[in-house]
PDB file of C-alpha atoms in Angstrom:
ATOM      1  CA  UNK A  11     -43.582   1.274 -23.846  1.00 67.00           C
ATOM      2  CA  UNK A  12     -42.634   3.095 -20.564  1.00 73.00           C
ATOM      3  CA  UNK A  13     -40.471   0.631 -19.394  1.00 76.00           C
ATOM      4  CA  UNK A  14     -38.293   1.420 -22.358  1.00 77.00           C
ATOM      5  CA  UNK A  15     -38.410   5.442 -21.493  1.00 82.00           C
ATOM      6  CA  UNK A  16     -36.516   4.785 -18.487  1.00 82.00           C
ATOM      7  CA  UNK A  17     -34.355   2.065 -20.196  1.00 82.00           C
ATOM      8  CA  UNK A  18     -33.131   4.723 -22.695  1.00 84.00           C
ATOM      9  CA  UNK A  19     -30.478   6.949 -20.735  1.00 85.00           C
ATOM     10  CA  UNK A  20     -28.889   3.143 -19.742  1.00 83.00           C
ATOM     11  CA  UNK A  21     -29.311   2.066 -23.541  1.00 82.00           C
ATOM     12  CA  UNK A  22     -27.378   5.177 -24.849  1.00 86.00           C
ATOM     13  CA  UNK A  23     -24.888   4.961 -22.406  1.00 85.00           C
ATOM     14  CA  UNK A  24     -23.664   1.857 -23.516  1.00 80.00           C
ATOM     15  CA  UNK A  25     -24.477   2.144 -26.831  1.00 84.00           C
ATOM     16  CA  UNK A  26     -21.668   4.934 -26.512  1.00 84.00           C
ATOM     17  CA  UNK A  27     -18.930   3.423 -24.465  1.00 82.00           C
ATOM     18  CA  UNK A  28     -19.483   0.150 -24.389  1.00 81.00           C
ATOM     19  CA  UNK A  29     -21.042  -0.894 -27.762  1.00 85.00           C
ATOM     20  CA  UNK A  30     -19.915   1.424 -30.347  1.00 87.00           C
ATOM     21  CA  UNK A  31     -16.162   1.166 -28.929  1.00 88.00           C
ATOM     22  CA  UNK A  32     -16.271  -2.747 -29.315  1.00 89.00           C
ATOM     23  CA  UNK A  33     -17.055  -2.563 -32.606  1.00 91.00           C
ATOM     24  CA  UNK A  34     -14.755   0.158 -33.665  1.00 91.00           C
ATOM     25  CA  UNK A  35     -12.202  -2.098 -32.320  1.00 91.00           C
ATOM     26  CA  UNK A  36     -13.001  -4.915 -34.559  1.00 91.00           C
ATOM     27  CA  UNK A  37     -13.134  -3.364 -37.407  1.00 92.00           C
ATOM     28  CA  UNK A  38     -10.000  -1.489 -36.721  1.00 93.00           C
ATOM     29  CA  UNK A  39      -8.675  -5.015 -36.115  1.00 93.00           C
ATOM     30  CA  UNK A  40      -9.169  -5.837 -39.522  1.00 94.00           C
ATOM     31  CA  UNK A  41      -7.442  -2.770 -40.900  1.00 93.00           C
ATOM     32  CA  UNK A  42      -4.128  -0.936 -41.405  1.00 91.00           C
ATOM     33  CA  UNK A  43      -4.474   2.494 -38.913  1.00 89.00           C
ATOM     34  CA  UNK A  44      -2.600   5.953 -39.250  1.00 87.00           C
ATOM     35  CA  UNK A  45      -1.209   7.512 -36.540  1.00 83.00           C
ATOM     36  CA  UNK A  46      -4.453   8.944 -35.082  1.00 82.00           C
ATOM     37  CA  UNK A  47      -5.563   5.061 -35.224  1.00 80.00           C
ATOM     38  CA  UNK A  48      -8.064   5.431 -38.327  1.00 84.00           C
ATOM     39  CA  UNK A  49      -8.397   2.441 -40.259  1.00 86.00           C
ATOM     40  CA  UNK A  50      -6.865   3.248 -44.134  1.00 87.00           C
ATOM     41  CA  UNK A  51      -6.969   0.217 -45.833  1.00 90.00           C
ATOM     42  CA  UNK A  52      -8.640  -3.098 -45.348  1.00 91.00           C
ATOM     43  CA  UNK A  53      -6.034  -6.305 -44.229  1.00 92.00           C
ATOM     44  CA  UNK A  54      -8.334  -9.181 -43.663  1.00 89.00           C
ATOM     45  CA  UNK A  55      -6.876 -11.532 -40.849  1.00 94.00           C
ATOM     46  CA  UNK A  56      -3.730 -10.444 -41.645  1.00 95.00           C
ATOM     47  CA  UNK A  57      -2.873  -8.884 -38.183  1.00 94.00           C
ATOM     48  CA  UNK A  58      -4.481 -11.790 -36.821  1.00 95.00           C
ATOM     49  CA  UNK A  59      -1.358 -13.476 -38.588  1.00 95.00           C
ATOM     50  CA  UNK A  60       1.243 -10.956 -37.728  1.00 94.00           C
ATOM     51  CA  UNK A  61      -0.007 -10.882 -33.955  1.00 95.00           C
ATOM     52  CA  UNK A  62       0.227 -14.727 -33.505  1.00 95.00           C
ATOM     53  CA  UNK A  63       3.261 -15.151 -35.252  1.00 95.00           C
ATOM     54  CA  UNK A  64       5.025 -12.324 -32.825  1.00 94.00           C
ATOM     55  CA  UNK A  65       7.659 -13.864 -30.011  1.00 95.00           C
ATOM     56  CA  UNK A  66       6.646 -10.920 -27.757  1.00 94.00           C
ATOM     57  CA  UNK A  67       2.765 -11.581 -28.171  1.00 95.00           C
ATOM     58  CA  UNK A  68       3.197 -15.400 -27.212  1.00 96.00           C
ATOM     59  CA  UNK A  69       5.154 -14.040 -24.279  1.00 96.00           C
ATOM     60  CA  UNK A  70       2.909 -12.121 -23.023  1.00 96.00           C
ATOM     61  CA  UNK A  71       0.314 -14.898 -23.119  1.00 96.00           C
ATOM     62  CA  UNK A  72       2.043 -16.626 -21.249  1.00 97.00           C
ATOM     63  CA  UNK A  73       3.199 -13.961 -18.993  1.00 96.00           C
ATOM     64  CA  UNK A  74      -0.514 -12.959 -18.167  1.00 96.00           C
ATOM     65  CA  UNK A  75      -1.397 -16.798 -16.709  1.00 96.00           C
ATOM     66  CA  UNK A  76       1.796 -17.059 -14.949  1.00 96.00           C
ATOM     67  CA  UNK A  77       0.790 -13.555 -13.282  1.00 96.00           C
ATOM     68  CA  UNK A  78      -2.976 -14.796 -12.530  1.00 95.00           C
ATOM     69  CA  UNK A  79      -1.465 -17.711 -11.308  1.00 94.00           C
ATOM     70  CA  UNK A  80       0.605 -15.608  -8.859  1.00 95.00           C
ATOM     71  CA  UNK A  81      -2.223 -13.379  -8.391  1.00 95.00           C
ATOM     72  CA  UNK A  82      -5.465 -15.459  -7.774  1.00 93.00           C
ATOM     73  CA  UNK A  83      -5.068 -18.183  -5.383  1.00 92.00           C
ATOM     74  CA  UNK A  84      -2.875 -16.272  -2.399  1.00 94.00           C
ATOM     75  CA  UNK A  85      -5.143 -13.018  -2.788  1.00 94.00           C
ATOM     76  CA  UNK A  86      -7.855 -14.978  -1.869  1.00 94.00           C
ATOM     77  CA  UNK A  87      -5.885 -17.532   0.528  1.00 94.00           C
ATOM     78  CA  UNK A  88      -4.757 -14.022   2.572  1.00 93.00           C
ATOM     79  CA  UNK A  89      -7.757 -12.375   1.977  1.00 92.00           C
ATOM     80  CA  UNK A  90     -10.125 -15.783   3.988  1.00 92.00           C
ATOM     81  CA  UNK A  91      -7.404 -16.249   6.550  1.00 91.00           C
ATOM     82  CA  UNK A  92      -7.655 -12.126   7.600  1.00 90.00           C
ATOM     83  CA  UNK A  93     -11.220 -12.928   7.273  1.00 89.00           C
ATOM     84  CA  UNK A  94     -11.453 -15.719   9.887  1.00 88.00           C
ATOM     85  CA  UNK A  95      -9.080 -13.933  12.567  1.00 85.00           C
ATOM     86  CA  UNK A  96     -11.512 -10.779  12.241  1.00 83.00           C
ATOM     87  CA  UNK A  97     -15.129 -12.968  12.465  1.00 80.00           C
ATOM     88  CA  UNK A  98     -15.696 -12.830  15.695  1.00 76.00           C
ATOM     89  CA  UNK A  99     -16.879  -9.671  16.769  1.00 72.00           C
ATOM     90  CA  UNK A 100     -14.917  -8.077  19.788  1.00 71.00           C
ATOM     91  CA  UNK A 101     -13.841  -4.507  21.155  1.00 69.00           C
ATOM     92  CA  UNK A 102     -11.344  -4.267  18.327  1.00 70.00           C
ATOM     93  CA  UNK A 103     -12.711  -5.846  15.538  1.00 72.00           C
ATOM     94  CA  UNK A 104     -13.684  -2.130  13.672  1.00 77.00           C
ATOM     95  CA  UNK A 105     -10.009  -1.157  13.807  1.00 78.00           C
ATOM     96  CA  UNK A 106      -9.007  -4.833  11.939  1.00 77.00           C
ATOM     97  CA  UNK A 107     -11.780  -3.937   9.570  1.00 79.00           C
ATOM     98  CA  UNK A 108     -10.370  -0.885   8.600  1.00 81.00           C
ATOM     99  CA  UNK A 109      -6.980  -2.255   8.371  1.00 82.00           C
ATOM    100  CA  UNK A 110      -7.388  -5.436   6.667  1.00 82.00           C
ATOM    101  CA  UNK A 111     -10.038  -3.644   3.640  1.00 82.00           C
ATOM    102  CA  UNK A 112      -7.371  -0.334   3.551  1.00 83.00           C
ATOM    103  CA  UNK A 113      -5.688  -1.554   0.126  1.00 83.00           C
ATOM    104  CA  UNK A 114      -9.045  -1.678  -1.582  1.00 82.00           C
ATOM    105  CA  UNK A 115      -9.145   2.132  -0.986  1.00 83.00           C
ATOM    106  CA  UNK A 116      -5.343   2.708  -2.059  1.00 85.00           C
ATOM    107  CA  UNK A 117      -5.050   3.315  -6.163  1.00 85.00           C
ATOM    108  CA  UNK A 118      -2.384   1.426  -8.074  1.00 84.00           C
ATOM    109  CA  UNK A 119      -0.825   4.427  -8.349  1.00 86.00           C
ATOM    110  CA  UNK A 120       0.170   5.509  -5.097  1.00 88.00           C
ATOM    111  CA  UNK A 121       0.702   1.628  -4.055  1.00 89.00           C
ATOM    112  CA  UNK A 122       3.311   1.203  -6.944  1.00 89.00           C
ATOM    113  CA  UNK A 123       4.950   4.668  -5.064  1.00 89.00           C
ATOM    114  CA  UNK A 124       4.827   2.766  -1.484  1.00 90.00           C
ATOM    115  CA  UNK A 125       5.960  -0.650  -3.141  1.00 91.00           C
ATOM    116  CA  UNK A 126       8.948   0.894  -5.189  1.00 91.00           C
ATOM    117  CA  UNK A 127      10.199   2.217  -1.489  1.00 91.00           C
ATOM    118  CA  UNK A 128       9.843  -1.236   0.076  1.00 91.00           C
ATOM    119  CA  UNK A 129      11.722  -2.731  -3.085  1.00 91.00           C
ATOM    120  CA  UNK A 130      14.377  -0.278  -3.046  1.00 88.00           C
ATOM    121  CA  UNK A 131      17.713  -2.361  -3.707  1.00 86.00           C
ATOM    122  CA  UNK A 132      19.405  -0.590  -0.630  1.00 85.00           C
ATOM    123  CA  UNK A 133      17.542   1.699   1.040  1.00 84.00           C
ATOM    124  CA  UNK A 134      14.114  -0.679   0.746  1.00 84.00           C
ATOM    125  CA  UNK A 135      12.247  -2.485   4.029  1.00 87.00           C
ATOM    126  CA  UNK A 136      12.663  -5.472   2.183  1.00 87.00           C
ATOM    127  CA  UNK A 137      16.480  -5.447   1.575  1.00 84.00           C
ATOM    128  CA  UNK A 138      16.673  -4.435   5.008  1.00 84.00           C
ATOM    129  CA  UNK A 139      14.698  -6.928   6.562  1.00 86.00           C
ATOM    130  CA  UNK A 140      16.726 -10.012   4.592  1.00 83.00           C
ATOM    131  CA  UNK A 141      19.974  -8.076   4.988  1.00 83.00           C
ATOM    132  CA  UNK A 142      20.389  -8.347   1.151  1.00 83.00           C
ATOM    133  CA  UNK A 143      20.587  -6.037  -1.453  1.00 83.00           C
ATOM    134  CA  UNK A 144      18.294  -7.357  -4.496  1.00 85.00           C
ATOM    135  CA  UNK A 145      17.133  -4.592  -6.914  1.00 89.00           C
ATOM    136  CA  UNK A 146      13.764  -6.623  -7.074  1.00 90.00           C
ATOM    137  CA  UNK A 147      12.348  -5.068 -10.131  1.00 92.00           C
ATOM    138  CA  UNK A 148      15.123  -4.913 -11.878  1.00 91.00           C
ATOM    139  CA  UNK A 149      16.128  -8.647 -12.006  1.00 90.00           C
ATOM    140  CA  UNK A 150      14.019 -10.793 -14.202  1.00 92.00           C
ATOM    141  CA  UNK A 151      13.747 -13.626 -11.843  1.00 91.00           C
ATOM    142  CA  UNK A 152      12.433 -11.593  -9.075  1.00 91.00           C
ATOM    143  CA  UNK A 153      10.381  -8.914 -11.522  1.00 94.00           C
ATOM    144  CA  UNK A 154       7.405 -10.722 -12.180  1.00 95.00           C
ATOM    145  CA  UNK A 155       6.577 -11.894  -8.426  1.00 95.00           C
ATOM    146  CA  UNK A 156       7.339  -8.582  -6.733  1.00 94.00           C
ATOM    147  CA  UNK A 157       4.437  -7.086  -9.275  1.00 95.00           C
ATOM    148  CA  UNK A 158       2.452  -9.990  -8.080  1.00 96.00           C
ATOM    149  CA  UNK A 159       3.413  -8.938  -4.568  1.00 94.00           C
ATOM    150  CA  UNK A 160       1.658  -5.571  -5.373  1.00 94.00           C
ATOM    151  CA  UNK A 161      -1.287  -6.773  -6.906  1.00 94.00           C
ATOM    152  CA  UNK A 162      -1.828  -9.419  -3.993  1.00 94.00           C
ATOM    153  CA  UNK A 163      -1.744  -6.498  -1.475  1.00 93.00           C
ATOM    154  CA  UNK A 164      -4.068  -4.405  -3.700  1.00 92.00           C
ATOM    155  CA  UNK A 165      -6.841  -7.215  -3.662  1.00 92.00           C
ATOM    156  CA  UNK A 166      -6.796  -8.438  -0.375  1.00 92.00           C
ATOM    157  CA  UNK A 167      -8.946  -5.372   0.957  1.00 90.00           C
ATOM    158  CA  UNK A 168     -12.301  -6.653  -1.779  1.00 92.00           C
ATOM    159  CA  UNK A 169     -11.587 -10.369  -0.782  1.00 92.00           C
ATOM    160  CA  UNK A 170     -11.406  -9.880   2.710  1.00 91.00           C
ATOM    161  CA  UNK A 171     -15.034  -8.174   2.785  1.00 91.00           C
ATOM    162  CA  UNK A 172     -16.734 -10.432   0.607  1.00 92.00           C
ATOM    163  CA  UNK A 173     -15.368 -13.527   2.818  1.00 92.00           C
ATOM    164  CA  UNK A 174     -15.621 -11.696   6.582  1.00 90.00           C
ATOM    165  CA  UNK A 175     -19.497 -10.678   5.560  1.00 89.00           C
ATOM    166  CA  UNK A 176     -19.912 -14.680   4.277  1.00 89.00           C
ATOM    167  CA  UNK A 177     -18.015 -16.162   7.597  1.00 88.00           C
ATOM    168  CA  UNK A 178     -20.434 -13.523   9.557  1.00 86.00           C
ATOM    169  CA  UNK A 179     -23.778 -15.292   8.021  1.00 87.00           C
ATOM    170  CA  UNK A 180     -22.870 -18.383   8.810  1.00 83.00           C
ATOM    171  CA  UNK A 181     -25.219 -19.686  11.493  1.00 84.00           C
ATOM    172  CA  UNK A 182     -23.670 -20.082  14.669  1.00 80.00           C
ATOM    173  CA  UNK A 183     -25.536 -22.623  15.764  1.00 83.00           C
ATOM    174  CA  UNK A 184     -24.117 -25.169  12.978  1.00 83.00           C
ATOM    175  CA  UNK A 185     -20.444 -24.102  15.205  1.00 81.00           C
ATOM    176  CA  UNK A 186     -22.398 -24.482  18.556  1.00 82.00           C
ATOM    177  CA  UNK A 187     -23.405 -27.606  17.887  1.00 85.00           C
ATOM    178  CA  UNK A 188     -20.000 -29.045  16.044  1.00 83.00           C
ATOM    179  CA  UNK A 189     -18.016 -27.725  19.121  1.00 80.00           C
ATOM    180  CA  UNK A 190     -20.159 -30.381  21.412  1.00 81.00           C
ATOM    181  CA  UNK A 191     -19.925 -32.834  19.458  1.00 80.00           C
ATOM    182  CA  UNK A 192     -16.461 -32.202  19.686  1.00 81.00           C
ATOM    183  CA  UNK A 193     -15.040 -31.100  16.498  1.00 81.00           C
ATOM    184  CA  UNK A 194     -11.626 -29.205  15.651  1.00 84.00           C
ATOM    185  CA  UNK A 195     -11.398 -25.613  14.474  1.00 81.00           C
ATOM    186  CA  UNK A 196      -9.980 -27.476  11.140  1.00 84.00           C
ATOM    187  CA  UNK A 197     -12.874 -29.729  11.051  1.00 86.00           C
ATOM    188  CA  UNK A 198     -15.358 -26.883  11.297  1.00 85.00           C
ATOM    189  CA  UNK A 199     -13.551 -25.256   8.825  1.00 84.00           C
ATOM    190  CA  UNK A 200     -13.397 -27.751   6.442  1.00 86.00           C
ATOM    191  CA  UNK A 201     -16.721 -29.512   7.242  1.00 85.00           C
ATOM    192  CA  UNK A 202     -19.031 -25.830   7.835  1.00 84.00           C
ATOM    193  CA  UNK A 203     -17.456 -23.125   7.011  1.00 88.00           C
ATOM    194  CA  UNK A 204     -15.609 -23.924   3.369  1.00 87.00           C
ATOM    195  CA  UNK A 205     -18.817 -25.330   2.004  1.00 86.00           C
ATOM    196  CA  UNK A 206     -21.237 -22.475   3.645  1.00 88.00           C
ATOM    197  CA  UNK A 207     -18.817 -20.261   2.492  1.00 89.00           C
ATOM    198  CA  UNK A 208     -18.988 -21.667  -1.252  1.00 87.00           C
ATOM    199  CA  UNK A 209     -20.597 -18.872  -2.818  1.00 87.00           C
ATOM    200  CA  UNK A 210     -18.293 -16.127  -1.771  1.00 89.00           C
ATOM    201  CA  UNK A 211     -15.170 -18.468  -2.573  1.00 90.00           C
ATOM    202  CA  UNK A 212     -16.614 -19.349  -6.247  1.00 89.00           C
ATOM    203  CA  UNK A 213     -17.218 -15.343  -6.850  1.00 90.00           C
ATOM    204  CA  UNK A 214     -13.924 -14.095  -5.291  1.00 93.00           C
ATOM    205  CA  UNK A 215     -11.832 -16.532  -7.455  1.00 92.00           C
ATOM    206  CA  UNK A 216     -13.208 -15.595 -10.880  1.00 91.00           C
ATOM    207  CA  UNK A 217     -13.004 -11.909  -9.846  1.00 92.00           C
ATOM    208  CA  UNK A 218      -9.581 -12.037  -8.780  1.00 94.00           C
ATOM    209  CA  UNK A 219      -8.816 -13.594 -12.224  1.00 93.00           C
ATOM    210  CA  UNK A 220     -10.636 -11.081 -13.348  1.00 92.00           C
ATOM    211  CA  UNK A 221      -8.823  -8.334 -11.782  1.00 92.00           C
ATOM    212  CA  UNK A 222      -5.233 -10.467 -12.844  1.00 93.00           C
ATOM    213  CA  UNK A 223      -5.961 -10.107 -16.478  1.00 94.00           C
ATOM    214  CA  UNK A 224      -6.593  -5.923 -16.142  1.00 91.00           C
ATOM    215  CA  UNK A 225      -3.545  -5.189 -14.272  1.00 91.00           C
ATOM    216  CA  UNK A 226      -2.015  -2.382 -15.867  1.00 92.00           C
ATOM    217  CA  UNK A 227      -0.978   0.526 -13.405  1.00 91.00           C
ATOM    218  CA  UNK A 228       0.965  -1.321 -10.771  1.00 92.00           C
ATOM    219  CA  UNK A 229       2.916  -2.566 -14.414  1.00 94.00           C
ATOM    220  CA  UNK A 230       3.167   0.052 -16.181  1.00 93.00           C
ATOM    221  CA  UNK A 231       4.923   2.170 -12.990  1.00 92.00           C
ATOM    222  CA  UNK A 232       6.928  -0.409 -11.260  1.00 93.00           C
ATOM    223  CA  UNK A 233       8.560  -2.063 -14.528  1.00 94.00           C
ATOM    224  CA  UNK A 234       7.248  -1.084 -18.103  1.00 92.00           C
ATOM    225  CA  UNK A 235       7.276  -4.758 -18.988  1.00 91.00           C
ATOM    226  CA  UNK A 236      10.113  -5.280 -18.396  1.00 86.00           C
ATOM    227  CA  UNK A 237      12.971  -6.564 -17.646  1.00 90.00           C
ATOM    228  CA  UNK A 238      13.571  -8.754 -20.671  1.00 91.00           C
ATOM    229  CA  UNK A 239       9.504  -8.828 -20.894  1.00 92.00           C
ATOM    230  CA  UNK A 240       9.083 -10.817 -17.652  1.00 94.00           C
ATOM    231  CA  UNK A 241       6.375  -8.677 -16.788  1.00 95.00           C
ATOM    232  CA  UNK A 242       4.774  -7.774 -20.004  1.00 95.00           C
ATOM    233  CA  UNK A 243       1.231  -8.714 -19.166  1.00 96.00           C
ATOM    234  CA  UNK A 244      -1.617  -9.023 -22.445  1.00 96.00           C
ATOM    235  CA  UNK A 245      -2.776  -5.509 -20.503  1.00 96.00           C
ATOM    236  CA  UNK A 246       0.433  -3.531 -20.816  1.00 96.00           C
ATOM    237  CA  UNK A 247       1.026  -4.685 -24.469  1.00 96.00           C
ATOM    238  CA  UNK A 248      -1.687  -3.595 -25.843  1.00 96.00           C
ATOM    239  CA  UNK A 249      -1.031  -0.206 -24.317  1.00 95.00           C
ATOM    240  CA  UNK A 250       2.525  -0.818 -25.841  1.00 94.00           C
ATOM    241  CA  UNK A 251       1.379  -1.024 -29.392  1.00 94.00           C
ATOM    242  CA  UNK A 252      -1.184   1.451 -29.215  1.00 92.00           C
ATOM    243  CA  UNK A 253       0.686   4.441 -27.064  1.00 91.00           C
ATOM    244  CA  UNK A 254       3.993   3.638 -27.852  1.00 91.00           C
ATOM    245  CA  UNK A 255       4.204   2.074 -31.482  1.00 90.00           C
ATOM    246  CA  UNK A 256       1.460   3.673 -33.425  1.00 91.00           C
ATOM    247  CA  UNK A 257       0.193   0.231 -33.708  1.00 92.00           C
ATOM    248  CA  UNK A 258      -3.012   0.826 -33.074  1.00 94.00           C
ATOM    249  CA  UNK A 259      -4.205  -2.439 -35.495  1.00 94.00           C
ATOM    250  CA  UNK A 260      -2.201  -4.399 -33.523  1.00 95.00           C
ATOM    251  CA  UNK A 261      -3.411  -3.058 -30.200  1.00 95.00           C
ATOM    252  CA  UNK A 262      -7.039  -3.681 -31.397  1.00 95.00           C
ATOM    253  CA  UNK A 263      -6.354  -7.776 -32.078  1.00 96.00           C
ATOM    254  CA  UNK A 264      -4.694  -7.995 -29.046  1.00 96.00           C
ATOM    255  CA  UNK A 265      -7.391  -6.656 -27.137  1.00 96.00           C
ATOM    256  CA  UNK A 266      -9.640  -9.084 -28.743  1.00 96.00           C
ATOM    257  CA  UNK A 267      -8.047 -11.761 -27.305  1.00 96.00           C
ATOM    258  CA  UNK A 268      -8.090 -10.436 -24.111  1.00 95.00           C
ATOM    259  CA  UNK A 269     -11.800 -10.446 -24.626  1.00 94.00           C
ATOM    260  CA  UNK A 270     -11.796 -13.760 -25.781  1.00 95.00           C
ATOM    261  CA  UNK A 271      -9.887 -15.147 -22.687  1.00 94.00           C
ATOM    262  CA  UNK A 272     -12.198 -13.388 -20.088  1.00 92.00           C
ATOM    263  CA  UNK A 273     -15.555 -14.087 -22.353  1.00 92.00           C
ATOM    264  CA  UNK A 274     -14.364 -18.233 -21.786  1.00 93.00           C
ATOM    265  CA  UNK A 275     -13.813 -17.493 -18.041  1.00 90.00           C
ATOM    266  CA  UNK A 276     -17.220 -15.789 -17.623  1.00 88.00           C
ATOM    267  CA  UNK A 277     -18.817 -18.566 -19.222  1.00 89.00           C
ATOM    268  CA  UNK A 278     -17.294 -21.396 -17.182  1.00 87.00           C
ATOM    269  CA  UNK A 279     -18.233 -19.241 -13.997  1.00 84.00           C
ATOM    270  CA  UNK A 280     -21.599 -19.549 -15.406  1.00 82.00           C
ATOM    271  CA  UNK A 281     -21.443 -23.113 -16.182  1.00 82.00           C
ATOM    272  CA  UNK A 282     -20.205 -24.094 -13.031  1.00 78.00           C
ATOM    273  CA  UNK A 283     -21.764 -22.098 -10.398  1.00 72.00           C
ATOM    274  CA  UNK A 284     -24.255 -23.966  -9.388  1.00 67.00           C
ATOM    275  CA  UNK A 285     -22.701 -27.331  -9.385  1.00 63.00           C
ATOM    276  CA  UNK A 286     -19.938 -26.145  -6.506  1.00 56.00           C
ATOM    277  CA  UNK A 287     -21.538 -23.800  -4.844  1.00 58.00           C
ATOM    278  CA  UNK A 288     -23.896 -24.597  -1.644  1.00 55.00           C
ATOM    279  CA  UNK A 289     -26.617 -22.278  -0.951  1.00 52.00           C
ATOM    280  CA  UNK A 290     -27.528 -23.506   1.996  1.00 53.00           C
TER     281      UNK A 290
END
């Protein structure tokens, strides 16, 4: 039984914020709401209907994956190559530390502030640097990939640790021994380090997809969804229905889905992870 005593502040913890919410939410998702989001009257599934039959909802589906898409594979791609310049230990390998992991300690807040100057249609680094003025969150073919921009730049600082402190263990002898047999930095790479390196790679991707499908603040201040909805993410339309329709039914059955979506991906990281991944 005294296992359970000190089990109990945990239990009510999430039995508060975690459990109790998630439920509210579904049964709120079966309901009509007022505008203090109480549930009034019982609908059945039909916001289920309502939400799946909505243009913007489909949109934003699709929106989301294109944005993960963006998101995932170069976070981590930027986040292994900073990794492998900063592996070997020398005289200056703190100060690339601290400025390869610095974005991890920057909120999206003040990063959307830094990333609005650089996209600045005239007065921005980037206009400047291409000698073109492009009002980059403003145009819906540029919208969605300077957000992804951000959000690349935000997670490189998480992936690069994971991957520099996986590189690190790898046993330098396996490198030693490659080098006289006479092997090429891409052959060690691809033949030692990519497989040794499996388990940080495998965790890194799903929690950059992760981290894709929550993107909200670098969203919500750069471009409200917009323009024309090329950046209305699942995240930021839910907050839309809730905070800025009243629809607080709606909000709930979206969020759902969200929940569905990452429940799937948490479950194929589970079913996969130890059919890719090398130990040792």
């Amino acid at each position: 039984m005294e296992p359970y005593l000190y089990l109990t502040p945990a239990i009510i913890f999430f039995m508060t914020f975690v459990y109790v919410p998630f439920l509210r939410t579904i049964v709120m998702s079966f309901s009509i709401t007022n505008l203090r989001g109480e549930p009034v009257a019982f609908v059945g599934f039909q916001n289920y209907i309502d939400t799946f039959s909505s243009a913007s909802f489909i949109n934003s589906i699709k929106v989301t994956f294109q944005f993960v898409g963006l998101v995932a594979v170069p976070s981590i791609l930027v986040g292994l190559a900073l990794a492998l310049l900063a592996s070997k230990k020398t005289v200056a390998s703190r100060a690339y530390e601290l400025m390869f992991s610095t974005p991890m300690a920057i909120a999206s807040a003040p990063a959307a502030i830094i990333w609005t100057m650089i996209f600045h249609p005239t007065n921005g680094l980037l206009s400047y640097v291409l000698q073109k003025e492009t009002n980059w969150l403003a145009d819906p073919s540029t919208a969605i990939f300077a957000v992804a921009a951000v959000t690349i730049w935000l997670n490189i600082g998480i992936n690069f640790i994971y991957l520099l402190t996986g590189v690190r263990n790898i046993p330098g002898e396996l490198i030693e021994s490659s080098e006289v047999d006479g092997a090429t930095y891409f052959q060690k790479l691809y033949k030692i380090m990519l497989p040794m390196l499996s388990p940080q790679l495998f965790f890194v991707f799903f929690l950059n997809i992760i981290m894709s499908f929550q993107a909200f603040g670098q969203v919500r201040l750069l471009t409200q969804g917009g323009p024309e909805e090329t950046t209305n993410v699942l995240v930021y339309s839910i907050y839309r229905e809730a905070f800025f329709y009243n629809r607080f039914e709606m909000a709930c059955v979206q969020s759902l889905v969200l929940f569905a979506i990452m429940l799937v991906f948490t479950l194929i990281q589970f079913k996969f992870e130890k059919k890719g991944v090398h130990y040792q």
